[in-house]
């Protein structure tokens, strides 16, 4: 761990095994957790720091999740909210893998379609499915386009 | 397996091919009984007598048979059963399903659960590809689609037929002229998408301003329920009414289309002019739907 992180030691202490998501767009940490399906009722041991000073971003959020290595698909969803995020996989206090996030082409079951008339908002056995375009998220069922505020539509 | 779900799924070649097939079916030069022994479920979860009859007529002309589920029976199916389950069951009985459903995206869902082809006959405010195809077919019978000046008049915000027609026409290098009451303009994302597809979109404040430049004028219904009160509805509706006076000086070959039913947007006196083509347009629904049914089951 770098000296910079140690400076925030009280806020975010180093973890032995798990995942550190760094350089999250400031204010998006809780939405990142929602995207990962982490809620008050799940078991992860978490540390969250928000609005941490960062040379690259001005301010940033950091999330540390102990004893869980995130899968590639999970990580990529984070790109929707925090395209600059960096993922560090930690084993025995050391970073064994560093990766950026990549915006997926299609996301399933993560975002609710804002169109009340959309079939995915009924009790049908299908997951919401969006195609990720430059201009927003395009519902592949009803053609609705989510242009901004993606975090508000996370399931 | 081939489903007909959305006009967005089609490339220009697919549209041209289907329109060519419709032409074959209209001329009657095809072998009899092409869909003999084929059974189709007309699954209508909301009433649309016209569309349903048009599919039934198309199928009967090809020698096929249909079983109907009307909206009353459909509403009892809906109780407690998902569309996904209904589709899984019904697709076990028939060779194809024609689906009309109030929810957008219902046809896409049906296609995922069906073991037979699904044709979308309108899902909510979403897609209604057979309507768009018959609109294109009607225009193409009179003039090549390439580069025409097409006007879209009426409720362009909620009018799904206008959206899909615009998307389809974008494959033919047309210029689109939009004429809509305040508040019912074409949604920005659709206008942007059209421009991305290379369409020139020209907005007009009034139909008078646009009509002399047009080859096709596509009129859609202005729905009373979109307005706060009756007075403001009549106010807007009267300013978007096509009358014979308005047609002075238009291009000789101008065609006026309307997906019907109309609600006063077109003065009945216009019906007697050579520009009125909406009844012919409705009739064209049969050969177009013959082409679709044949295509998915051949
Ligand atoms: Zn949707």
CSV table of C-alpha atoms and ligand atoms in Angstrom, one decimal:
chain,number,residue,atom,x,y,z
A,1,UNK,CA,0.0,0.0,0.0
A,2,UNK,CA,1.3,3.4,-0.8
A,3,UNK,CA,2.1,6.1,1.7
A,4,UNK,CA,-0.9,8.1,0.5
A,5,UNK,CA,-3.3,5.3,1.5
A,6,UNK,CA,-1.6,5.0,4.9
A,7,UNK,CA,-2.4,8.7,5.5
A,8,UNK,CA,-6.1,7.7,5.2
A,9,UNK,CA,-5.4,4.7,7.4
A,10,UNK,CA,-8.1,5.6,9.9
A,11,UNK,CA,-10.6,5.9,7.2
A,12,UNK,CA,-9.6,3.0,5.0
A,13,UNK,CA,-7.3,0.5,6.4
A,14,UNK,CA,-5.4,-2.0,4.2
A,15,UNK,CA,-7.1,-5.3,3.6
A,16,UNK,CA,-5.5,-8.7,3.6
A,17,UNK,CA,-7.5,-10.3,0.8
A,18,UNK,CA,-10.2,-8.9,-1.4
A,19,UNK,CA,-10.8,-6.0,-3.9
A,20,UNK,CA,-10.0,-2.4,-3.7
A,21,UNK,CA,-11.9,-0.2,-6.2
A,22,UNK,CA,-10.1,3.1,-6.4
A,23,UNK,CA,-10.6,6.3,-8.4
A,24,UNK,CA,-14.4,6.0,-8.2
A,25,UNK,CA,-16.0,9.2,-9.4
A,26,UNK,CA,-16.6,11.2,-6.2
A,27,UNK,CA,-20.0,10.5,-4.7
A,28,UNK,CA,-20.6,7.3,-6.6
A,29,UNK,CA,-19.3,4.8,-4.0
A,30,UNK,CA,-22.7,3.8,-2.7
A,31,UNK,CA,-24.0,3.4,-6.2
A,32,UNK,CA,-21.1,1.2,-7.0
A,33,UNK,CA,-22.1,-1.0,-4.1
A,34,UNK,CA,-25.7,-1.1,-5.3
A,35,UNK,CA,-24.4,-2.2,-8.8
A,36,UNK,CA,-22.5,-5.0,-7.1
A,37,UNK,CA,-25.5,-6.1,-5.2
A,38,UNK,CA,-24.0,-5.3,-1.8
A,39,UNK,CA,-26.6,-4.1,0.7
A,40,UNK,CA,-27.0,-3.9,4.4
A,41,UNK,CA,-28.1,-7.5,4.5
A,42,UNK,CA,-25.2,-9.1,2.7
A,43,UNK,CA,-22.1,-10.3,4.5
A,44,UNK,CA,-19.2,-8.5,3.0
A,45,UNK,CA,-16.8,-6.6,5.3
A,46,UNK,CA,-16.5,-3.2,3.7
A,47,UNK,CA,-14.6,0.0,4.0
A,48,UNK,CA,-15.8,3.0,2.1
A,49,UNK,CA,-14.2,6.4,1.8
A,50,UNK,CA,-15.9,9.2,-0.1
A,51,UNK,CA,-14.6,12.6,-1.3
A,52,UNK,CA,-11.0,11.6,-0.7
A,53,UNK,CA,-8.4,14.1,-2.2
A,54,UNK,CA,-7.0,12.8,-5.4
A,55,UNK,CA,-4.3,14.2,-7.6
A,56,UNK,CA,-6.0,12.7,-10.7
A,57,UNK,CA,-9.6,13.4,-10.0
A,58,UNK,CA,-9.6,16.2,-7.5
A,59,UNK,CA,-11.9,14.1,-5.3
A,60,UNK,CA,-12.6,10.4,-5.5
A,61,UNK,CA,-14.3,7.6,-3.6
A,62,UNK,CA,-12.7,4.3,-2.6
A,63,UNK,CA,-14.3,1.0,-1.8
A,64,UNK,CA,-12.6,-1.9,-0.2
A,65,UNK,CA,-14.3,-5.3,0.0
A,66,UNK,CA,-12.6,-7.9,2.1
A,67,UNK,CA,-12.5,-11.6,1.1
A,68,UNK,CA,-14.2,-11.1,-2.2
A,69,UNK,CA,-12.5,-10.9,-5.6
A,70,UNK,CA,-14.9,-9.3,-8.1
A,71,UNK,CA,-15.7,-11.0,-11.3
A,72,UNK,CA,-14.9,-9.2,-14.6
A,73,UNK,CA,-18.6,-8.7,-15.4
A,74,UNK,CA,-19.2,-7.1,-12.0
A,75,UNK,CA,-16.3,-4.8,-12.4
A,76,UNK,CA,-17.4,-3.7,-15.9
A,77,UNK,CA,-20.7,-2.5,-14.6
A,78,UNK,CA,-18.9,0.0,-12.5
A,79,UNK,CA,-17.7,1.7,-15.6
A,80,UNK,CA,-21.3,3.0,-16.2
A,81,UNK,CA,-20.9,5.2,-13.1
A,82,UNK,CA,-17.2,5.5,-12.7
A,83,UNK,CA,-15.3,5.1,-16.0
A,84,UNK,CA,-12.0,6.0,-14.4
A,85,UNK,CA,-12.2,3.4,-11.7
A,86,UNK,CA,-9.2,1.1,-11.0
A,87,UNK,CA,-9.6,-2.3,-9.6
A,88,UNK,CA,-6.9,-3.8,-7.4
A,89,UNK,CA,-7.2,-7.5,-6.4
A,90,UNK,CA,-5.4,-7.9,-3.1
A,91,UNK,CA,-3.9,-11.2,-1.7
A,92,UNK,CA,-1.9,-11.2,1.5
A,93,UNK,CA,-1.8,-7.4,1.6
A,94,UNK,CA,-0.3,-7.2,-1.9
A,95,UNK,CA,-1.8,-6.1,-5.2
A,96,UNK,CA,-1.8,-9.2,-7.4
A,97,UNK,CA,-3.8,-7.7,-10.2
A,98,UNK,CA,-4.7,-4.2,-11.4
A,99,UNK,CA,-7.3,-3.5,-14.0
A,100,UNK,CA,-9.3,-0.7,-15.4
A,101,UNK,CA,-13.0,-1.0,-16.1
A,102,UNK,CA,-14.5,-1.5,-19.5
A,103,UNK,CA,-17.9,-0.5,-20.5
A,104,UNK,CA,-20.0,-3.6,-21.3
A,105,UNK,CA,-22.0,-3.7,-24.6
A,106,UNK,CA,-25.1,-5.1,-22.9
A,107,UNK,CA,-26.2,-5.0,-19.3
A,108,UNK,CA,-28.8,-7.3,-17.8
A,109,UNK,CA,-30.8,-7.1,-14.7
A,110,UNK,CA,-28.9,-4.1,-13.2
A,111,UNK,CA,-30.9,-1.1,-14.3
A,112,UNK,CA,-34.7,-0.8,-14.2
A,113,UNK,CA,-36.4,0.5,-17.4
A,114,UNK,CA,-37.9,3.9,-16.6
A,115,UNK,CA,-40.8,3.2,-19.0
A,116,UNK,CA,-43.7,2.1,-16.9
A,117,UNK,CA,-45.2,0.4,-20.0
A,118,UNK,CA,-42.2,-1.7,-20.6
A,119,UNK,CA,-42.7,-5.5,-20.4
A,120,UNK,CA,-39.6,-5.8,-18.1
A,121,UNK,CA,-41.5,-3.9,-15.4
A,122,UNK,CA,-44.1,-6.6,-15.1
A,123,UNK,CA,-43.9,-10.0,-13.4
A,124,UNK,CA,-42.6,-11.7,-16.5
A,125,UNK,CA,-39.6,-13.9,-16.1
A,126,UNK,CA,-37.2,-11.7,-17.9
A,127,UNK,CA,-34.4,-9.4,-16.8
A,128,UNK,CA,-34.1,-5.8,-18.0
A,129,UNK,CA,-31.7,-5.7,-20.9
A,130,UNK,CA,-29.9,-2.5,-22.1
A,131,UNK,CA,-27.6,-1.9,-24.9
A,132,UNK,CA,-24.9,0.5,-23.8
A,133,UNK,CA,-24.6,3.3,-26.4
A,134,UNK,CA,-22.5,6.5,-26.4
A,135,UNK,CA,-25.7,8.5,-25.9
A,136,UNK,CA,-27.1,6.3,-23.1
A,137,UNK,CA,-28.7,3.0,-22.2
A,138,UNK,CA,-31.1,1.7,-24.8
A,139,UNK,CA,-33.8,-0.8,-23.5
A,140,UNK,CA,-33.7,-3.7,-25.9
A,141,UNK,CA,-37.4,-4.5,-25.1
A,142,UNK,CA,-39.2,-1.1,-25.4
A,143,UNK,CA,-36.5,1.1,-27.1
A,144,UNK,CA,-36.5,3.6,-24.2
A,145,UNK,CA,-33.3,5.6,-23.9
A,146,UNK,CA,-31.8,6.5,-20.4
A,147,UNK,CA,-29.6,9.5,-21.1
A,148,UNK,CA,-28.3,10.4,-17.7
A,149,UNK,CA,-28.9,9.6,-14.0
A,150,UNK,CA,-28.2,6.0,-14.5
A,151,UNK,CA,-27.6,5.6,-10.8
A,152,UNK,CA,-31.3,6.4,-10.1
A,153,UNK,CA,-32.4,3.5,-12.1
A,154,UNK,CA,-30.2,0.8,-10.6
A,155,UNK,CA,-32.3,-2.0,-9.3
B,1,UNK,CA,-36.5,-19.1,-36.9
B,2,UNK,CA,-37.5,-15.8,-38.1
B,3,UNK,CA,-39.6,-13.3,-36.1
B,4,UNK,CA,-41.0,-9.9,-37.1
B,5,UNK,CA,-40.6,-7.8,-34.0
B,6,UNK,CA,-39.4,-4.3,-34.8
B,7,UNK,CA,-38.7,-2.2,-37.9
B,8,UNK,CA,-35.3,-1.5,-36.3
B,9,UNK,CA,-34.3,-5.1,-37.0
B,10,UNK,CA,-34.6,-4.6,-40.7
B,11,UNK,CA,-31.9,-3.5,-43.2
B,12,UNK,CA,-33.0,-1.9,-46.4
B,13,UNK,CA,-32.6,-5.1,-48.4
B,14,UNK,CA,-35.0,-6.9,-46.0
B,15,UNK,CA,-37.6,-4.2,-46.4
B,16,UNK,CA,-37.2,-4.2,-50.2
B,17,UNK,CA,-37.5,-8.0,-50.3
B,18,UNK,CA,-40.7,-8.0,-48.2
B,19,UNK,CA,-42.2,-5.3,-50.3
B,20,UNK,CA,-41.4,-7.2,-53.5
B,21,UNK,CA,-43.1,-10.3,-52.0
B,22,UNK,CA,-46.2,-8.2,-51.1
B,23,UNK,CA,-46.3,-7.2,-54.7
B,24,UNK,CA,-46.4,-10.8,-55.8
B,25,UNK,CA,-49.2,-11.5,-53.4
B,26,UNK,CA,-51.2,-8.5,-54.5
B,27,UNK,CA,-51.0,-9.4,-58.2
B,28,UNK,CA,-52.4,-12.9,-57.3
B,29,UNK,CA,-49.6,-14.6,-59.3
B,30,UNK,CA,-48.7,-17.2,-56.7
B,31,UNK,CA,-49.5,-20.9,-56.3
B,32,UNK,CA,-52.7,-21.5,-54.3
B,33,UNK,CA,-52.6,-22.9,-50.8
B,34,UNK,CA,-49.1,-21.8,-50.0
B,35,UNK,CA,-49.9,-22.0,-46.3
B,36,UNK,CA,-52.4,-24.9,-46.4
B,37,UNK,CA,-52.4,-26.8,-43.2
B,38,UNK,CA,-50.7,-24.0,-41.4
B,39,UNK,CA,-52.4,-22.8,-38.2
B,40,UNK,CA,-51.8,-19.4,-36.7
B,41,UNK,CA,-52.8,-18.0,-33.3
B,42,UNK,CA,-54.1,-14.5,-33.4
B,43,UNK,CA,-53.3,-13.5,-29.8
B,44,UNK,CA,-54.8,-10.1,-29.2
B,45,UNK,CA,-54.5,-8.8,-25.6
B,46,UNK,CA,-56.1,-5.5,-26.6
B,47,UNK,CA,-58.8,-4.9,-29.1
B,48,UNK,CA,-57.7,-4.1,-32.7
B,49,UNK,CA,-60.4,-5.5,-34.9
B,50,UNK,CA,-58.9,-4.0,-38.1
B,51,UNK,CA,-55.4,-5.4,-37.6
B,52,UNK,CA,-56.7,-8.7,-36.6
B,53,UNK,CA,-59.1,-9.0,-39.5
B,54,UNK,CA,-56.3,-8.0,-41.9
B,55,UNK,CA,-54.1,-10.8,-40.6
B,56,UNK,CA,-56.9,-13.3,-40.7
B,57,UNK,CA,-57.8,-12.3,-44.3
B,58,UNK,CA,-54.1,-12.5,-45.3
B,59,UNK,CA,-53.8,-16.0,-43.8
B,60,UNK,CA,-57.1,-17.2,-45.3
B,61,UNK,CA,-56.0,-16.1,-48.8
B,62,UNK,CA,-52.9,-18.2,-48.4
B,63,UNK,CA,-55.0,-21.2,-47.4
B,64,UNK,CA,-54.1,-21.2,-43.7
B,65,UNK,CA,-56.3,-21.1,-40.7
B,66,UNK,CA,-56.3,-19.0,-37.6
B,67,UNK,CA,-57.5,-19.5,-34.1
B,68,UNK,CA,-58.5,-16.4,-32.3
B,69,UNK,CA,-58.0,-15.2,-28.8
B,70,UNK,CA,-60.0,-12.0,-28.4
B,71,UNK,CA,-59.3,-9.4,-25.8
B,72,UNK,CA,-61.9,-10.7,-23.4
B,73,UNK,CA,-60.5,-14.3,-23.3
B,74,UNK,CA,-57.1,-12.8,-23.3
B,75,UNK,CA,-57.8,-10.8,-20.2
B,76,UNK,CA,-58.8,-14.0,-18.5
B,77,UNK,CA,-55.6,-15.7,-19.7
B,78,UNK,CA,-53.7,-12.8,-18.2
B,79,UNK,CA,-55.1,-13.4,-14.8
B,80,UNK,CA,-52.3,-15.2,-12.9
B,81,UNK,CA,-50.4,-16.3,-16.0
B,82,UNK,CA,-47.4,-14.6,-17.4
B,83,UNK,CA,-47.2,-13.8,-21.1
B,84,UNK,CA,-44.1,-16.0,-21.2
B,85,UNK,CA,-46.2,-19.0,-20.0
B,86,UNK,CA,-49.1,-18.2,-22.4
B,87,UNK,CA,-46.6,-18.1,-25.3
B,88,UNK,CA,-44.9,-21.3,-24.3
B,89,UNK,CA,-48.3,-23.1,-24.2
B,90,UNK,CA,-49.8,-21.5,-27.3
B,91,UNK,CA,-46.7,-22.0,-29.4
B,92,UNK,CA,-47.2,-25.7,-28.8
B,93,UNK,CA,-50.5,-25.6,-30.7
B,94,UNK,CA,-49.8,-23.5,-33.8
B,95,UNK,CA,-47.2,-22.8,-36.5
B,96,UNK,CA,-46.9,-19.1,-35.8
B,97,UNK,CA,-48.2,-16.4,-33.4
B,98,UNK,CA,-49.5,-12.9,-34.2
B,99,UNK,CA,-49.4,-10.9,-31.0
B,100,UNK,CA,-51.0,-7.7,-30.0
B,101,UNK,CA,-50.2,-6.6,-26.4
B,102,UNK,CA,-50.5,-3.4,-24.4
B,103,UNK,CA,-46.9,-3.6,-23.0
B,104,UNK,CA,-44.0,-2.3,-25.0
B,105,UNK,CA,-41.4,-5.0,-25.7
B,106,UNK,CA,-44.1,-7.8,-25.3
B,107,UNK,CA,-43.3,-9.1,-28.8
B,108,UNK,CA,-39.6,-9.3,-28.1
B,109,UNK,CA,-40.3,-11.2,-24.9
B,110,UNK,CA,-42.7,-13.5,-26.8
B,111,UNK,CA,-40.1,-14.3,-29.4
B,112,UNK,CA,-37.7,-15.5,-26.6
B,113,UNK,CA,-40.2,-18.0,-25.2
B,114,UNK,CA,-41.9,-19.1,-28.4
B,115,UNK,CA,-41.0,-22.3,-30.3
B,116,UNK,CA,-42.7,-20.8,-33.4
B,117,UNK,CA,-42.3,-17.5,-35.2
B,118,UNK,CA,-43.8,-14.4,-33.7
B,119,UNK,CA,-45.2,-11.5,-35.6
B,120,UNK,CA,-45.7,-8.3,-33.7
B,121,UNK,CA,-49.1,-6.8,-34.4
B,122,UNK,CA,-48.4,-3.8,-32.1
B,123,UNK,CA,-47.0,-3.7,-28.6
B,124,UNK,CA,-48.2,-0.8,-26.5
B,125,UNK,CA,-46.8,2.5,-27.7
B,126,UNK,CA,-43.9,0.5,-29.2
B,127,UNK,CA,-43.6,-1.2,-32.5
B,128,UNK,CA,-46.1,-2.2,-35.1
B,129,UNK,CA,-43.9,-3.3,-38.1
B,130,UNK,CA,-46.6,-4.6,-40.3
B,131,UNK,CA,-48.2,-1.1,-40.3
B,132,UNK,CA,-44.9,0.5,-41.3
B,133,UNK,CA,-44.4,-2.0,-44.1
B,134,UNK,CA,-47.8,-1.3,-45.5
B,135,UNK,CA,-47.1,2.4,-45.3
B,136,UNK,CA,-43.9,1.9,-47.3
B,137,UNK,CA,-45.6,-0.4,-49.7
B,138,UNK,CA,-48.3,2.1,-50.4
B,139,UNK,CA,-45.8,4.8,-51.2
B,140,UNK,CA,-43.6,2.5,-53.3
B,141,UNK,CA,-46.5,1.6,-55.5
B,142,UNK,CA,-46.6,5.2,-56.6
B,143,UNK,CA,-43.0,6.4,-56.5
B,144,UNK,CA,-39.5,5.2,-55.7
B,145,UNK,CA,-38.9,5.6,-52.0
B,146,UNK,CA,-35.4,7.1,-52.5
B,147,UNK,CA,-35.0,10.8,-51.8
B,148,UNK,CA,-38.7,11.7,-51.4
B,149,UNK,CA,-39.9,14.6,-49.3
B,150,UNK,CA,-42.1,13.0,-46.7
B,151,UNK,CA,-44.2,15.1,-44.2
B,152,UNK,CA,-45.3,13.7,-40.8
B,153,UNK,CA,-48.2,15.6,-39.4
B,154,UNK,CA,-50.0,15.3,-36.0
B,155,UNK,CA,-49.0,13.8,-32.8
B,156,UNK,CA,-45.4,13.0,-33.4
B,157,UNK,CA,-44.6,12.6,-29.7
B,158,UNK,CA,-46.8,9.5,-29.0
B,159,UNK,CA,-47.5,8.5,-32.6
B,160,UNK,CA,-45.6,5.2,-32.9
B,161,UNK,CA,-46.6,4.7,-36.5
B,162,UNK,CA,-44.9,8.0,-37.4
B,163,UNK,CA,-41.7,7.0,-35.5
B,164,UNK,CA,-41.3,3.7,-37.2
B,165,UNK,CA,-42.2,5.0,-40.6
B,166,UNK,CA,-39.5,7.7,-40.1
B,167,UNK,CA,-37.0,5.1,-39.1
B,168,UNK,CA,-37.8,2.9,-42.1
B,169,UNK,CA,-37.7,5.9,-44.5
B,170,UNK,CA,-34.2,6.8,-43.1
B,171,UNK,CA,-32.9,3.8,-45.0
B,172,UNK,CA,-34.0,5.5,-48.3
B,173,UNK,CA,-32.3,8.9,-48.0
B,174,UNK,CA,-35.5,10.9,-47.6
B,175,UNK,CA,-36.0,14.4,-46.3
B,176,UNK,CA,-38.5,14.4,-43.4
B,177,UNK,CA,-40.7,17.4,-42.7
B,178,UNK,CA,-42.3,17.4,-39.3
B,179,UNK,CA,-45.4,19.3,-38.4
B,180,UNK,CA,-46.6,18.9,-34.9
B,181,UNK,CA,-48.6,20.9,-32.3
B,182,UNK,CA,-46.7,22.4,-29.5
B,183,UNK,CA,-46.0,19.7,-26.9
B,184,UNK,CA,-46.5,16.9,-29.4
B,185,UNK,CA,-43.3,17.3,-31.3
B,186,UNK,CA,-41.1,14.3,-32.2
B,187,UNK,CA,-39.1,13.2,-29.2
B,188,UNK,CA,-35.5,14.6,-29.3
B,189,UNK,CA,-33.9,11.2,-29.1
B,190,UNK,CA,-35.8,10.0,-32.2
B,191,UNK,CA,-35.0,13.2,-34.1
B,192,UNK,CA,-31.3,12.8,-33.1
B,193,UNK,CA,-31.3,9.2,-34.2
B,194,UNK,CA,-32.8,10.1,-37.6
B,195,UNK,CA,-30.1,12.8,-38.1
B,196,UNK,CA,-27.5,10.2,-37.1
B,197,UNK,CA,-28.9,8.0,-39.8
B,198,UNK,CA,-28.3,10.8,-42.3
B,199,UNK,CA,-31.9,12.1,-42.6
B,200,UNK,CA,-32.5,15.7,-43.1
B,201,UNK,CA,-35.3,16.7,-40.6
B,202,UNK,CA,-37.0,20.0,-41.3
B,203,UNK,CA,-39.4,21.3,-38.7
B,204,UNK,CA,-42.4,23.3,-39.9
B,205,UNK,CA,-44.8,25.5,-37.9
B,206,UNK,CA,-47.8,24.8,-40.1
B,207,UNK,CA,-48.9,22.3,-42.7
B,208,UNK,CA,-49.5,25.2,-45.1
B,209,UNK,CA,-45.8,26.0,-45.0
B,210,UNK,CA,-44.8,22.5,-45.9
B,211,UNK,CA,-47.4,20.9,-48.1
B,212,UNK,CA,-46.3,22.2,-51.4
B,213,UNK,CA,-42.8,20.7,-51.0
B,214,UNK,CA,-44.1,17.2,-50.2
B,215,UNK,CA,-44.4,14.0,-52.1
B,216,UNK,CA,-46.1,12.2,-49.2
B,217,UNK,CA,-48.0,13.6,-46.3
B,218,UNK,CA,-48.5,11.1,-43.5
B,219,UNK,CA,-51.3,12.3,-41.1
B,220,UNK,CA,-51.7,10.8,-37.7
B,221,UNK,CA,-54.5,11.2,-35.2
B,222,UNK,CA,-54.3,13.9,-32.6
B,223,UNK,CA,-55.7,12.3,-29.5
B,224,UNK,CA,-58.1,14.3,-27.4
B,225,UNK,CA,-56.8,12.9,-24.2
B,226,UNK,CA,-53.4,14.5,-24.7
B,227,UNK,CA,-55.0,17.9,-24.2
B,228,UNK,CA,-56.0,19.5,-20.9
B,229,UNK,CA,-59.5,20.5,-22.1
B,230,UNK,CA,-61.8,20.2,-25.1
B,231,UNK,CA,-61.3,23.8,-26.2
B,232,UNK,CA,-57.6,23.5,-26.5
B,233,UNK,CA,-58.0,20.2,-28.4
B,234,UNK,CA,-60.3,21.8,-30.9
B,235,UNK,CA,-58.1,24.7,-31.2
B,236,UNK,CA,-55.1,22.6,-32.1
B,237,UNK,CA,-57.0,20.0,-34.1
B,238,UNK,CA,-58.6,22.6,-36.4
B,239,UNK,CA,-55.2,24.1,-37.2
B,240,UNK,CA,-53.9,20.7,-38.4
B,241,UNK,CA,-56.9,19.8,-40.5
B,242,UNK,CA,-56.4,18.9,-44.1
B,243,UNK,CA,-59.0,20.5,-46.3
B,244,UNK,CA,-59.4,20.8,-50.1
B,245,UNK,CA,-58.5,24.5,-50.0
B,246,UNK,CA,-55.2,23.5,-48.4
B,247,UNK,CA,-54.4,21.3,-51.3
B,248,UNK,CA,-54.3,24.0,-53.9
B,249,UNK,CA,-50.9,24.1,-55.6
B,250,UNK,CA,-49.5,20.9,-54.2
B,251,UNK,CA,-47.4,18.5,-56.2
B,252,UNK,CA,-49.6,16.5,-58.6
B,253,UNK,CA,-48.5,13.2,-57.2
B,254,UNK,CA,-48.8,14.2,-53.5
B,255,UNK,CA,-50.2,11.3,-51.6
B,256,UNK,CA,-52.0,11.7,-48.3
B,257,UNK,CA,-51.7,8.7,-46.0
B,258,UNK,CA,-53.3,8.0,-42.6
B,259,UNK,CA,-53.0,4.8,-40.5
B,260,UNK,CA,-56.7,5.2,-39.6
B,261,UNK,CA,-59.0,5.5,-37.8
B,262,UNK,CA,-59.1,9.3,-38.3
B,263,UNK,CA,-60.7,11.7,-35.9
B,264,UNK,CA,-61.4,14.7,-38.1
B,265,UNK,CA,-57.8,15.5,-39.2
B,266,UNK,CA,-58.8,15.0,-42.8
B,267,UNK,CA,-62.0,16.7,-44.1
B,268,UNK,CA,-64.1,14.0,-45.8
B,269,UNK,CA,-64.2,16.2,-48.9
B,270,UNK,CA,-60.5,15.4,-49.4
B,271,UNK,CA,-61.5,11.7,-49.9
B,272,UNK,CA,-62.7,12.5,-53.4
B,273,UNK,CA,-59.4,14.1,-54.5
B,274,UNK,CA,-56.7,12.0,-56.1
B,275,UNK,CA,-54.4,12.8,-53.2
B,276,UNK,CA,-56.4,10.7,-50.7
B,277,UNK,CA,-54.8,7.3,-50.5
B,278,UNK,CA,-55.6,6.1,-47.0
B,279,UNK,CA,-58.2,3.6,-47.9
B,280,UNK,CA,-55.9,2.1,-50.5
B,281,UNK,CA,-53.3,2.1,-47.8
B,282,UNK,CA,-55.5,0.1,-45.5
B,283,UNK,CA,-56.3,-2.4,-48.3
B,284,UNK,CA,-52.6,-2.9,-48.8
B,285,UNK,CA,-52.4,-4.4,-45.3
B,286,UNK,CA,-53.5,-7.7,-46.7
B,287,UNK,CA,-50.8,-8.4,-49.3
B,288,UNK,CA,-48.1,-7.0,-46.9
B,289,UNK,CA,-49.3,-9.4,-44.1
B,290,UNK,CA,-49.5,-12.2,-46.6
B,291,UNK,CA,-45.8,-11.6,-47.3
B,292,UNK,CA,-45.0,-11.6,-43.6
B,293,UNK,CA,-47.0,-14.7,-42.8
B,294,UNK,CA,-45.5,-16.6,-45.7
B,295,UNK,CA,-42.0,-15.4,-44.9
B,296,UNK,CA,-42.1,-16.7,-41.3
B,297,UNK,CA,-43.7,-20.1,-42.2
B,298,UNK,CA,-42.4,-21.1,-45.6
C,1,LIG,ZN1,-37.9,-0.9,-21.5
